[in-house]
Short mmCIF file of C-alpha atoms in Angstrom, two decimals:
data_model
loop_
_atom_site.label_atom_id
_atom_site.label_comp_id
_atom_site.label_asym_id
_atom_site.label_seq_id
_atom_site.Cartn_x
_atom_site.Cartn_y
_atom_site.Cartn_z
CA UNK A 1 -12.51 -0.20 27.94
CA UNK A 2 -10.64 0.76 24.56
CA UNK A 3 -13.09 -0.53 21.22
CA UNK A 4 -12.68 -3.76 19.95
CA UNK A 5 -11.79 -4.20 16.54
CA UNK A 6 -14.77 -4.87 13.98
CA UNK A 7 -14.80 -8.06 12.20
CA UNK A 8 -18.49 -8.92 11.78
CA UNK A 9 -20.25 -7.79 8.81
CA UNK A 10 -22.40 -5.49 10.38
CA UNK A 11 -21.17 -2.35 12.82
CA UNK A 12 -22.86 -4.38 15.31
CA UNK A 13 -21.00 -5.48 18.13
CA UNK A 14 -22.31 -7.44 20.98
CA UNK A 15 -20.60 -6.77 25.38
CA UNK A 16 -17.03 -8.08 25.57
CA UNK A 17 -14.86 -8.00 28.79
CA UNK A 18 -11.03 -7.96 28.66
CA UNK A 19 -8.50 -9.99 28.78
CA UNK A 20 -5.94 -9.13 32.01
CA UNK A 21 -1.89 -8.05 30.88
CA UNK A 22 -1.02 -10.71 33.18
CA UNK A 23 -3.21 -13.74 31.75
CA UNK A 24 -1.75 -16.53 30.32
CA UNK A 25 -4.25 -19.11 29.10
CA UNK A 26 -3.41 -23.10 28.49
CA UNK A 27 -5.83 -25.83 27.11
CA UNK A 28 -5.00 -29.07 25.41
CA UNK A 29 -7.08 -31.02 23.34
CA UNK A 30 -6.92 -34.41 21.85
CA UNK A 31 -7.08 -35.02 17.86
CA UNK A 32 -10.52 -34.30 17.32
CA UNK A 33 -10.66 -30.54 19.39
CA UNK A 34 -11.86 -32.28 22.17
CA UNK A 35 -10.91 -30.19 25.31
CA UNK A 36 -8.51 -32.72 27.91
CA UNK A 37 -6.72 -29.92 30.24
CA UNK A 38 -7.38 -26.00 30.96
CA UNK A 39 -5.93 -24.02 33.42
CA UNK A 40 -8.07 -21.19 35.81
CA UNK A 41 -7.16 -18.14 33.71
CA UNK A 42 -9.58 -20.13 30.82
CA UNK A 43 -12.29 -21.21 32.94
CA UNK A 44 -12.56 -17.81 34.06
CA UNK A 45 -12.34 -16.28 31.23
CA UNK A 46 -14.89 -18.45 29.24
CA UNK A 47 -17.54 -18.16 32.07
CA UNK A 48 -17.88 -21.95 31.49
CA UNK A 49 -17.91 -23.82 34.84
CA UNK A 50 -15.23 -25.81 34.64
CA UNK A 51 -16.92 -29.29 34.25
CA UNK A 52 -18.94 -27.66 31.06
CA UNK A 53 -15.34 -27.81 29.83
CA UNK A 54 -13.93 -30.93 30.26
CA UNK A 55 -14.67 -33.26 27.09
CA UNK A 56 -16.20 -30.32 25.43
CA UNK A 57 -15.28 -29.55 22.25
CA UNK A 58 -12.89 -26.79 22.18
CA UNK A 59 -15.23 -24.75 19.59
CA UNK A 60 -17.63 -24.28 22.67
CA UNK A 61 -15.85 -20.65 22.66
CA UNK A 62 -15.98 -20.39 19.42
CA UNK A 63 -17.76 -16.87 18.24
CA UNK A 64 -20.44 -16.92 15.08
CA UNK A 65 -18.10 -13.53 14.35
CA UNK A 66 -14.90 -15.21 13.26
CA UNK A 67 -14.35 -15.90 9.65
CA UNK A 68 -14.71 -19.91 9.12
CA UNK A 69 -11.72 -19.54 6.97
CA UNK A 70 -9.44 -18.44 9.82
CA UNK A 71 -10.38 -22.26 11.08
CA UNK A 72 -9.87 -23.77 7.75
CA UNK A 73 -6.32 -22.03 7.70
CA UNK A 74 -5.65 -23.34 11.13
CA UNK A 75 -6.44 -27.16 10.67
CA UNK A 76 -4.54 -27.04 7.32
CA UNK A 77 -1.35 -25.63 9.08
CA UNK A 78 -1.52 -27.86 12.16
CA UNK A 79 -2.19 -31.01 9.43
CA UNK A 80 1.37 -29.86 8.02
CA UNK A 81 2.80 -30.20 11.27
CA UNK A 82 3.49 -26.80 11.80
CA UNK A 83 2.32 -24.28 14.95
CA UNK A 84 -0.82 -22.24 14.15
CA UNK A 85 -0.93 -18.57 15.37
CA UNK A 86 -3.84 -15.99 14.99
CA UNK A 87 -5.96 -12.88 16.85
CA UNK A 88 -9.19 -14.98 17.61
CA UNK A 89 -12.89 -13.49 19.17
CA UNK A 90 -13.65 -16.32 21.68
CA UNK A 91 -17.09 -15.97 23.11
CA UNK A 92 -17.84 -16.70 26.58
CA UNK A 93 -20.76 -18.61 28.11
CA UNK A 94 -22.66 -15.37 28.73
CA UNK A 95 -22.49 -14.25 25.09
CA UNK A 96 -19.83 -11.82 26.44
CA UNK A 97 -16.71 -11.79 23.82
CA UNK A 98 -13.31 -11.53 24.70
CA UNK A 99 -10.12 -11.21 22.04
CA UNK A 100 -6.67 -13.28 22.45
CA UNK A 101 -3.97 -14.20 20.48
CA UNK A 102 -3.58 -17.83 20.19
CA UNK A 103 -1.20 -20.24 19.51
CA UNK A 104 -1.67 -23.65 18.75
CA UNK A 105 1.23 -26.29 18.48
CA UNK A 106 0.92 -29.94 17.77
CA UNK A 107 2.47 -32.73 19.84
CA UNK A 108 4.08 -35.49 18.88
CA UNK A 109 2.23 -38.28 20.69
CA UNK A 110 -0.66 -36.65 19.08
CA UNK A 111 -3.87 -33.71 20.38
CA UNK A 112 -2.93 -29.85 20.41
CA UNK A 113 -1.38 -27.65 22.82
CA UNK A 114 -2.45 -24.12 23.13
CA UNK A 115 -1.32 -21.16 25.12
CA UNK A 116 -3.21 -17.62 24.45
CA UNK A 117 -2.65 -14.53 26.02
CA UNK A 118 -4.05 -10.94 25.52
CA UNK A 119 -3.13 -8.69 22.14
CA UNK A 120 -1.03 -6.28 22.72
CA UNK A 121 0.92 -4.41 19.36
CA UNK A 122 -2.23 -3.41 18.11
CA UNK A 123 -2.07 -5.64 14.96
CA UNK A 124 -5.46 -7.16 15.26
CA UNK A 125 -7.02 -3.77 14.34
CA UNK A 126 -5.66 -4.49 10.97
CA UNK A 127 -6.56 -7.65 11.17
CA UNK A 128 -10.04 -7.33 11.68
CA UNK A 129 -10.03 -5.80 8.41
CA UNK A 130 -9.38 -8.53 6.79
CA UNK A 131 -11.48 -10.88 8.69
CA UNK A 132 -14.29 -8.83 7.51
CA UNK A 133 -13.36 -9.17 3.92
CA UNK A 134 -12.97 -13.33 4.62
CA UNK A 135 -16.79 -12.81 6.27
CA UNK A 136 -18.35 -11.35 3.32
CA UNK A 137 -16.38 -13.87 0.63
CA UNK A 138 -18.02 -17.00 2.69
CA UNK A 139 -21.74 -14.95 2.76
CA UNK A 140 -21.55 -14.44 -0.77
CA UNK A 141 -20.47 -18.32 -1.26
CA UNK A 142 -23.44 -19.27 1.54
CA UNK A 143 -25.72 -17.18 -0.66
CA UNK A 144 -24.55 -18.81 -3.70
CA UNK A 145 -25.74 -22.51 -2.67
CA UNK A 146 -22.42 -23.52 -0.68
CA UNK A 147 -22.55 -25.64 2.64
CA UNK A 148 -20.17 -24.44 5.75
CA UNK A 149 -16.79 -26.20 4.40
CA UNK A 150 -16.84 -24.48 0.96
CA UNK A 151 -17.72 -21.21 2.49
CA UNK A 152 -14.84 -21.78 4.74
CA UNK A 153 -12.84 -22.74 1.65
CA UNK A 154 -13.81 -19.35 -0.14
CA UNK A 155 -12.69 -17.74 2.88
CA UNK A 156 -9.41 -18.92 2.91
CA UNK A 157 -9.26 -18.13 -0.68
CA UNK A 158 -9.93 -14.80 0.21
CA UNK A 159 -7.23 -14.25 2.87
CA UNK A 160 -4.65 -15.05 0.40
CA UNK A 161 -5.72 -12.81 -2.11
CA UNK A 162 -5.61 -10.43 0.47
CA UNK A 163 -2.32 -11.49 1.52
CA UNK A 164 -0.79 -11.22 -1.39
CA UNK A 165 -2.16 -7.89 -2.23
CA UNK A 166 0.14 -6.96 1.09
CA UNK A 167 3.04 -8.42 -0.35
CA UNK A 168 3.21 -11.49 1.79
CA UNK A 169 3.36 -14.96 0.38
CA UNK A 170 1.43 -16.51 2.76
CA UNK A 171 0.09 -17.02 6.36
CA UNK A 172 3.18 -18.34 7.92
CA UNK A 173 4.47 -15.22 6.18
CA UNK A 174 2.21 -13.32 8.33
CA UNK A 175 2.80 -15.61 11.94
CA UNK A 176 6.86 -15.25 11.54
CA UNK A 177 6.19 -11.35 11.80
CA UNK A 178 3.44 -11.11 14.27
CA UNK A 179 4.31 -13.41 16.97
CA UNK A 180 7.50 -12.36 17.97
CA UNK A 181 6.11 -8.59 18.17
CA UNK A 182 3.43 -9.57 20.02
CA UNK A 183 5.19 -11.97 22.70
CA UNK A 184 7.69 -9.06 23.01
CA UNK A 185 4.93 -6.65 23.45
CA UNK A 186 3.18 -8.65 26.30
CA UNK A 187 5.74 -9.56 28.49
CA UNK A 188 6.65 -5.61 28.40
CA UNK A 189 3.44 -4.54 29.00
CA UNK A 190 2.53 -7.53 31.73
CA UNK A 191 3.77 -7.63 35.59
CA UNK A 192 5.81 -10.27 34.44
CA UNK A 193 8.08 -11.33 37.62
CA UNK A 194 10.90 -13.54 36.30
CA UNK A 195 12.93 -12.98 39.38
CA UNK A 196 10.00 -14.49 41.75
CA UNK A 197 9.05 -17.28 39.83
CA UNK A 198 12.53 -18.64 39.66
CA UNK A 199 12.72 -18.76 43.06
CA UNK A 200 9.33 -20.51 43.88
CA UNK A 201 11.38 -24.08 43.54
CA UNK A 202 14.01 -25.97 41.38
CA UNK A 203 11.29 -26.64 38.55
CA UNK A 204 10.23 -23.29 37.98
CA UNK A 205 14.14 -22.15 38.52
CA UNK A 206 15.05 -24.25 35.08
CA UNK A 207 12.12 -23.42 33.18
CA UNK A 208 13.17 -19.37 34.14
CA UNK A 209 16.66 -20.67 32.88
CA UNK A 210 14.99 -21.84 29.72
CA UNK A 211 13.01 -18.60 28.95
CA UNK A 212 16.69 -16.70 29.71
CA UNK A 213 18.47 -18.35 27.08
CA UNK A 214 15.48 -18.47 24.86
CA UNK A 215 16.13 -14.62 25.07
CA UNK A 216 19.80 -15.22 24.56
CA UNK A 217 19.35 -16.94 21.60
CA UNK A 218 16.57 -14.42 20.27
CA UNK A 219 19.13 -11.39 20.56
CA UNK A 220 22.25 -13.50 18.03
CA UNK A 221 18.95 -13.69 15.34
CA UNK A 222 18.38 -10.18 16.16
CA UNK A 223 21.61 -9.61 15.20
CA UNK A 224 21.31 -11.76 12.28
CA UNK A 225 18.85 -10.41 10.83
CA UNK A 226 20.32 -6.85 11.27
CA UNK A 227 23.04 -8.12 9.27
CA UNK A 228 20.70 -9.45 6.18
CA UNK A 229 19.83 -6.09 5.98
CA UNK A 230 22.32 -4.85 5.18
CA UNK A 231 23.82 -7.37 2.82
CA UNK A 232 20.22 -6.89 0.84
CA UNK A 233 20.76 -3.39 0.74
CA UNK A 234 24.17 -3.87 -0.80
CA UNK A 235 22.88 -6.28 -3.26
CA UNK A 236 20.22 -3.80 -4.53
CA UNK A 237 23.17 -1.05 -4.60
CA UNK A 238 25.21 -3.43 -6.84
CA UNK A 239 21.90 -4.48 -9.00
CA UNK A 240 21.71 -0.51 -9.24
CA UNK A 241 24.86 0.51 -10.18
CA UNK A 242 24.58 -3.04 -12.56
CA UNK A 243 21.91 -0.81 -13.91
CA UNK A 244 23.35 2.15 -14.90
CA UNK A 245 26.39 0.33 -16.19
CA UNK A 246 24.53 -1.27 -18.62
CA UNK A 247 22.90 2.18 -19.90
CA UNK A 248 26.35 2.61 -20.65
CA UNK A 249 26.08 0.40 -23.32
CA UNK A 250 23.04 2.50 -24.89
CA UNK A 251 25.19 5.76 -25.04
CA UNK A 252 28.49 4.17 -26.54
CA UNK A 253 25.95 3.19 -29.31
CA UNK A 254 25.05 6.44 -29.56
CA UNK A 255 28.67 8.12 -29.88
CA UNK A 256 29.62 9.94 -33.32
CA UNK A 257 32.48 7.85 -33.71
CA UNK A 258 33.84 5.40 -36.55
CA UNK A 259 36.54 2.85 -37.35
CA UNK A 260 39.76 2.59 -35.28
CA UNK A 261 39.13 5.33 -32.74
CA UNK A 262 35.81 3.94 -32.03
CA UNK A 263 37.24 0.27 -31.59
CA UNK A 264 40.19 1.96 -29.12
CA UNK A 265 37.42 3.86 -27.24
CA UNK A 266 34.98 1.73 -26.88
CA UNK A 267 36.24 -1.66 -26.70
CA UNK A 268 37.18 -2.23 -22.95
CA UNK A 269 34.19 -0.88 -21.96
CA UNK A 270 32.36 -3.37 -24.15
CA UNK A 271 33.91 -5.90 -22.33
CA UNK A 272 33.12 -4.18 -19.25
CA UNK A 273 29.53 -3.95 -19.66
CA UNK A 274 28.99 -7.45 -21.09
CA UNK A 275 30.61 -8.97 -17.82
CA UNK A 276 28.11 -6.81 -16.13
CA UNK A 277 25.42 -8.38 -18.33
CA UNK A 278 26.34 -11.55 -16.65
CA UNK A 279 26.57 -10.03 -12.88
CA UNK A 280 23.28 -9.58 -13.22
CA UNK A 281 21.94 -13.04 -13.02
CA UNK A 282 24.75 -13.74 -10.45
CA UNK A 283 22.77 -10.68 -8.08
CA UNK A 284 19.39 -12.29 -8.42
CA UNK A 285 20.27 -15.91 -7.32
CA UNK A 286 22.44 -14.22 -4.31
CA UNK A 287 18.92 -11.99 -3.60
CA UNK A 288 17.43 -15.47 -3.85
CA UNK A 289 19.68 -16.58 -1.37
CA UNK A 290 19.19 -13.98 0.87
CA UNK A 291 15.65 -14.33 0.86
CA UNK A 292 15.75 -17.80 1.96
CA UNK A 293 18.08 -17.10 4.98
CA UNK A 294 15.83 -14.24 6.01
CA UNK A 295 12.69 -16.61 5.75
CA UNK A 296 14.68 -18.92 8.18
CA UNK A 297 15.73 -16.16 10.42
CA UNK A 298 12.21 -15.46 10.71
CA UNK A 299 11.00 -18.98 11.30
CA UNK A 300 13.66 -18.85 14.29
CA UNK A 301 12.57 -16.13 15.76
CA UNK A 302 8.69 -17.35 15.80
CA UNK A 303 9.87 -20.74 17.36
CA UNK A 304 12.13 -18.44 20.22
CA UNK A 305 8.69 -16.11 20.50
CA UNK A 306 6.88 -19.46 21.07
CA UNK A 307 9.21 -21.51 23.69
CA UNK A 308 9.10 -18.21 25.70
CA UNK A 309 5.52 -18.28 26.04
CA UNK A 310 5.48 -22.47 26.57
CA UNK A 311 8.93 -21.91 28.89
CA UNK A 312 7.00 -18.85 31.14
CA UNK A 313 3.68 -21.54 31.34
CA UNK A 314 5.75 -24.51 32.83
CA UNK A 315 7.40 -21.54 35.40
CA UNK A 316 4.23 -20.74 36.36
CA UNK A 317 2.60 -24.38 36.46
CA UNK A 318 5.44 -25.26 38.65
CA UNK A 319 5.08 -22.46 40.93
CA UNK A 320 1.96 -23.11 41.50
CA UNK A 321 0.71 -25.52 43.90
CA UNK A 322 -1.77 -27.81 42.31
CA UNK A 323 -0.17 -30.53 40.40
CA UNK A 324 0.57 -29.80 36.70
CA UNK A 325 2.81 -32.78 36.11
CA UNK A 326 0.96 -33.85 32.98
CA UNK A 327 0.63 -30.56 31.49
CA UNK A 328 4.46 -29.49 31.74
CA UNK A 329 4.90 -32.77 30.39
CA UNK A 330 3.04 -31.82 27.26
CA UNK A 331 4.88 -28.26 26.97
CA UNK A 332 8.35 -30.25 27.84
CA UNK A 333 7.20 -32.26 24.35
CA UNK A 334 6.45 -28.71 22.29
CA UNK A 335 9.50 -27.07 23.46
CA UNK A 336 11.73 -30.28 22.35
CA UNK A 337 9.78 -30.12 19.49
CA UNK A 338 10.69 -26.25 18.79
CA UNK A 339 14.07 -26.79 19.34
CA UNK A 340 14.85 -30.00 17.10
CA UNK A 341 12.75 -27.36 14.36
CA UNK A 342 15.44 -24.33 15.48
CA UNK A 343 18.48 -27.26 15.01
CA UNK A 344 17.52 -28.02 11.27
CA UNK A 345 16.94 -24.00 10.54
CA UNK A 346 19.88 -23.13 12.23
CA UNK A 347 21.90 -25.98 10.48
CA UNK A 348 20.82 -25.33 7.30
CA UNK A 349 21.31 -21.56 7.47
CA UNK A 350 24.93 -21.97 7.62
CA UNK A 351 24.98 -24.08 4.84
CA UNK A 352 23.03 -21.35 3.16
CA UNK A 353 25.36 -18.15 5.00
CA UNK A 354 28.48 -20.30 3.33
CA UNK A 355 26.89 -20.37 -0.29
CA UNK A 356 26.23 -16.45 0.21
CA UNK A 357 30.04 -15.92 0.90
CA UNK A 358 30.66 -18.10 -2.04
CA UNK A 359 28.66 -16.65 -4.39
CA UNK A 360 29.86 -12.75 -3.13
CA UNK A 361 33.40 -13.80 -3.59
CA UNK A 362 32.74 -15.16 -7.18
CA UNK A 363 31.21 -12.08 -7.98
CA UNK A 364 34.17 -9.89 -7.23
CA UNK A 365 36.77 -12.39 -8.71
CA UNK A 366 34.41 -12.09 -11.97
CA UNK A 367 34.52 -8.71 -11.87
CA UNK A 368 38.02 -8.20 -11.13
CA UNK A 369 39.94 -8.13 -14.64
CA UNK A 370 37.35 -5.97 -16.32
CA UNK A 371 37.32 -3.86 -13.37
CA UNK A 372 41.43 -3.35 -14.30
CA UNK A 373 40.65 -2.86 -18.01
CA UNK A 374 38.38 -0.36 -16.99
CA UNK A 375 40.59 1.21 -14.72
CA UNK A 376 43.43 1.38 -17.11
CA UNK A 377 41.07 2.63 -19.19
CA UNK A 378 39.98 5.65 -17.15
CA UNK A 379 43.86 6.55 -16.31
CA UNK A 380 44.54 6.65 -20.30
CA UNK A 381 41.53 8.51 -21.73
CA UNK A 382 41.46 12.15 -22.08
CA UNK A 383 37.60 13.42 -22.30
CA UNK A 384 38.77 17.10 -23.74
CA UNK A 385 40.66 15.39 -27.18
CA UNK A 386 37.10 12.80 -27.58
CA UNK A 387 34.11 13.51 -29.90
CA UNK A 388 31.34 15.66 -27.83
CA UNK A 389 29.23 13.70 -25.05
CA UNK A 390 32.15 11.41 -24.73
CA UNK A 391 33.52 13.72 -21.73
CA UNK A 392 30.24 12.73 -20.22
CA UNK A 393 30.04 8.96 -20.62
CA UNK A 394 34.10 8.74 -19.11
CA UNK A 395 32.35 10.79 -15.79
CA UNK A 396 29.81 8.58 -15.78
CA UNK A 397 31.78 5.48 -16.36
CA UNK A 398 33.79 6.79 -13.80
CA UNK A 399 31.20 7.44 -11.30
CA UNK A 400 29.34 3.98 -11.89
CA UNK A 401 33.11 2.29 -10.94
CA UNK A 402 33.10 4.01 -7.50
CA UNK A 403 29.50 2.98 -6.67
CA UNK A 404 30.16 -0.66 -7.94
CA UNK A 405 33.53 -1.44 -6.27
CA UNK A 406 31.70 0.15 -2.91
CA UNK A 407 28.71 -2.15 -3.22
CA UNK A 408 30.95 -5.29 -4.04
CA UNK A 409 33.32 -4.47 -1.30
CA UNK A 410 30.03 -4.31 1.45
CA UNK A 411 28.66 -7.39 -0.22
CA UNK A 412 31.87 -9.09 0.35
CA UNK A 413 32.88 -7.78 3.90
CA UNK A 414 29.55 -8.44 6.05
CA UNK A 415 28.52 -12.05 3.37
CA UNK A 416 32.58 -13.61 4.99
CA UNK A 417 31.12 -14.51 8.79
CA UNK A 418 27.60 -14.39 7.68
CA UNK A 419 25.53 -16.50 10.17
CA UNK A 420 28.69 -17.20 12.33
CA UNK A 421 26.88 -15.89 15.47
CA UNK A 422 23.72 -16.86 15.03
CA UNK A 423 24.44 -20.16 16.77
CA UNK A 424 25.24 -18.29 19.63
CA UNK A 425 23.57 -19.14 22.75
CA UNK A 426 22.48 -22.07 20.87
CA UNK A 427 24.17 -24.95 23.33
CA UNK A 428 23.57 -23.05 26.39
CA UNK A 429 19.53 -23.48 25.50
CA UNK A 430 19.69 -27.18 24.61
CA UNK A 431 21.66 -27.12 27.79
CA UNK A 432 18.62 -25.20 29.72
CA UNK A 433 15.79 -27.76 28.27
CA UNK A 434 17.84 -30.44 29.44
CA UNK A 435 18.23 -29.09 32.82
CA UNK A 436 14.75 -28.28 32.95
CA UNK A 437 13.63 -32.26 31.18
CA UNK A 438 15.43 -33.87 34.05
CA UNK A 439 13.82 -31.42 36.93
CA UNK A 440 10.05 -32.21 35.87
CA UNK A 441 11.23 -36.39 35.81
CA UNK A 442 12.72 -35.53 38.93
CA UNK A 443 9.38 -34.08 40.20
CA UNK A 444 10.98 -31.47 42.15
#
């Protein structure tokens, strides 16, 4: 058995046993973290007979090891409305421990739905590390006087220092990355048989169709995101080349000339580099832009990552042949839920894609006439008959033209069908859910 990542204080661990590549845990629980549902894969897994479970709260798992923080974090997320996702220790009824990756998603009528499976990119090791750090913030607080919520509180305080210090601006920052990887890593790594449970019976066959077009759907954000960046790296080219053009301006102050030939010299390239003064500002609201259509791309492709793992759990419930009527109900509800959240990102990234294309196009057409003054200017200076460094400031000039009217002309081209295909595939899924809504009422 490979080592389990440290996140007590101490280097002691206690015995842990592993979580199978093919598991697939489920458990709902009303508001208060009461348990109300759990399928076999957690009752075996928590060593817990099964009616030690029912009514319990769901914290009966819970191990002294995690980081009271991590908790704190989840409540306040699911209060927002929002799906929780984290690498949690659970601790079975023997004292053994045992490491998943959970999600948690709220429903609508109300309680929590949660589907875990086993880690599998490796992330947690990382992870860890910083559920150590969380540990010793809320000892230090306990040690200082404060009772379990404000230790919890000083853990949470702690994970977004170190957040930050990582360059991400928060936990959701954090669960748009990791659960995609990590749903994509487990269904690689499990015996995953797609083709068998869609033929164990109509029900299973639609929710197979749903986790299909899920996939679909995930491959046109793929794309989309592909395509961001790129644009971003064309918009840091132009800010750049924006860059050096205005250096420009330093070294015309810095020419030995005086009077008329000075004013014919210098003066389109004046005007030049004060337009560029302006582009400046117009790159960092477009960056702006950018960054909020990437943050919705990634908010996407966390909702896709989660439907697949709520889609594969109502395949296998209906496969099965115990009755799971209720709980496929409840995933039905978080999958509806997920997609009315992937209609509003998906309609308001367009909106967003269509002010990117606007605001690239009103960049060139703003940099189009001094772009021709400077261009008539290159064709009618001579370097060898100006004052000495001049030669060099007309290469430069020169070379800082080429690089601009490249990065413009990349910002342009891939910012005009920005987000056109990442509706793609969209229909056919609301197509799929629908398909699959009207099996499970149909009971077959």
């Amino acid at each position: 058995m490979p080592e389990a990542p440290r996140i007590s204080r101490t280097a002691a661990e206690g015995p842990r046993h592993e979580v199978g590549p093919d598991d697939l845990f489920f458990s709902t629980t009303d508001a208060r973290g009461v348990i109300t549902d759990a399928n076999e894969v957690f009752v075996r897994l928590s060593r817990h007979p099964r009616e030690e479970l029912d009514g319990a709260a769901h914290n009966i798992i819970r191990h002294p090891d995690m980081p009271g923080g991590a908790f704190r974090v989840m409540w306040d997320t699911l209060g927002s409305g929002e799906p929780f996702v984290a690498y949690v220790r659970n601790r079975a009824a023997d004292g053994s421990a045992y490491d998943v990756l959970a999600t948690v998603t709220p429903l609508p009528a109300g309680g929590f739905l949660s589907v875990r499976s086993r880690p599998c990119t490796g992330s947690f090791g990382e992870v860890a590390g910083v559920y150590r750090e969380m540990n010793e913030a809320e000892a230090a607080a306990r040690e200082a006087g404060a009772n379990r919520r404000d230790a919890a509180a000083a853990g949470a305080a702690r994970l977004d220092e170190l957040l930050d210090g990582k360059g991400l601006s928060g936990y959701p920052d954090l669960m748009w990355s990791l659960l995609p990887a990590e749903v994509a890593a487990w269904e690689a790594g499990s015996g995953l048989d797609v083709p068998g449970l869609a033929a164990a019976n109509p029900t299973a066959a639609a929710a197979v169709r749903v986790y299909r077009a899920l996939d679909g759907f995930m491959a046109a954000q793929e794309q989309l995101a592909a395509q961001l960046d790129r644009l971003k790296e064309a918009s840091a080219q132009l800010e750049r080349q924006n860059e050096a053009i205005m250096a420009v301006s330093a070294r015309m102050d810095a020419l030995d000339l005086d009077g008329p030939a000075r004013t014919l010299l210098l003066a389109p390239l004046q005007v030049w580099t004060h337009i560029h003064d302006v582009v400046g500002d117009r790159v960092a609201d477009l960056d702006a832009r950018l960054g909020e259509l990437d943050d919705l791309t990634r908010r996407v492709r966390f909702r896709i990552a989660l439907g697949r793992l709520h889609a594969l759990m109502v395949a296998r419930f209906a496969a099965a042949e115990e009755d799971r009527t209720e709980s496929t109900r409840m995933l039905l509800q978080a999958l509806d839920a997920g997609l009315a959240e992937m209609r509003r990102s998906v309609s308001r990234r367009r909106r967003l894609a269509a002010r990117v294309a606007d605001r690239s196009s009103s960049l060139a057409h703003l940099l189009e006439v001094p772009r021709e003054l400077v261009g008539s200017w290159l064709e009618d200076t001579r370097p060898e008959a100006l004052t000495e460094g001049a030669g060099d400031l007309v290469a430069d000039v020169r070379e800082a033209v080429t690089r601009s009217d490249e990065a413009i002309g990349r910002l342009v081209a891939l910012s005009a069908d920005l987000g056109g295909g990442a509706g793609i595939g969209f229909e056919e899924l609301i197509a799929a859910v629908g398909e699959l809504d009207g099996a499970v009422r149909a009971g077959c």
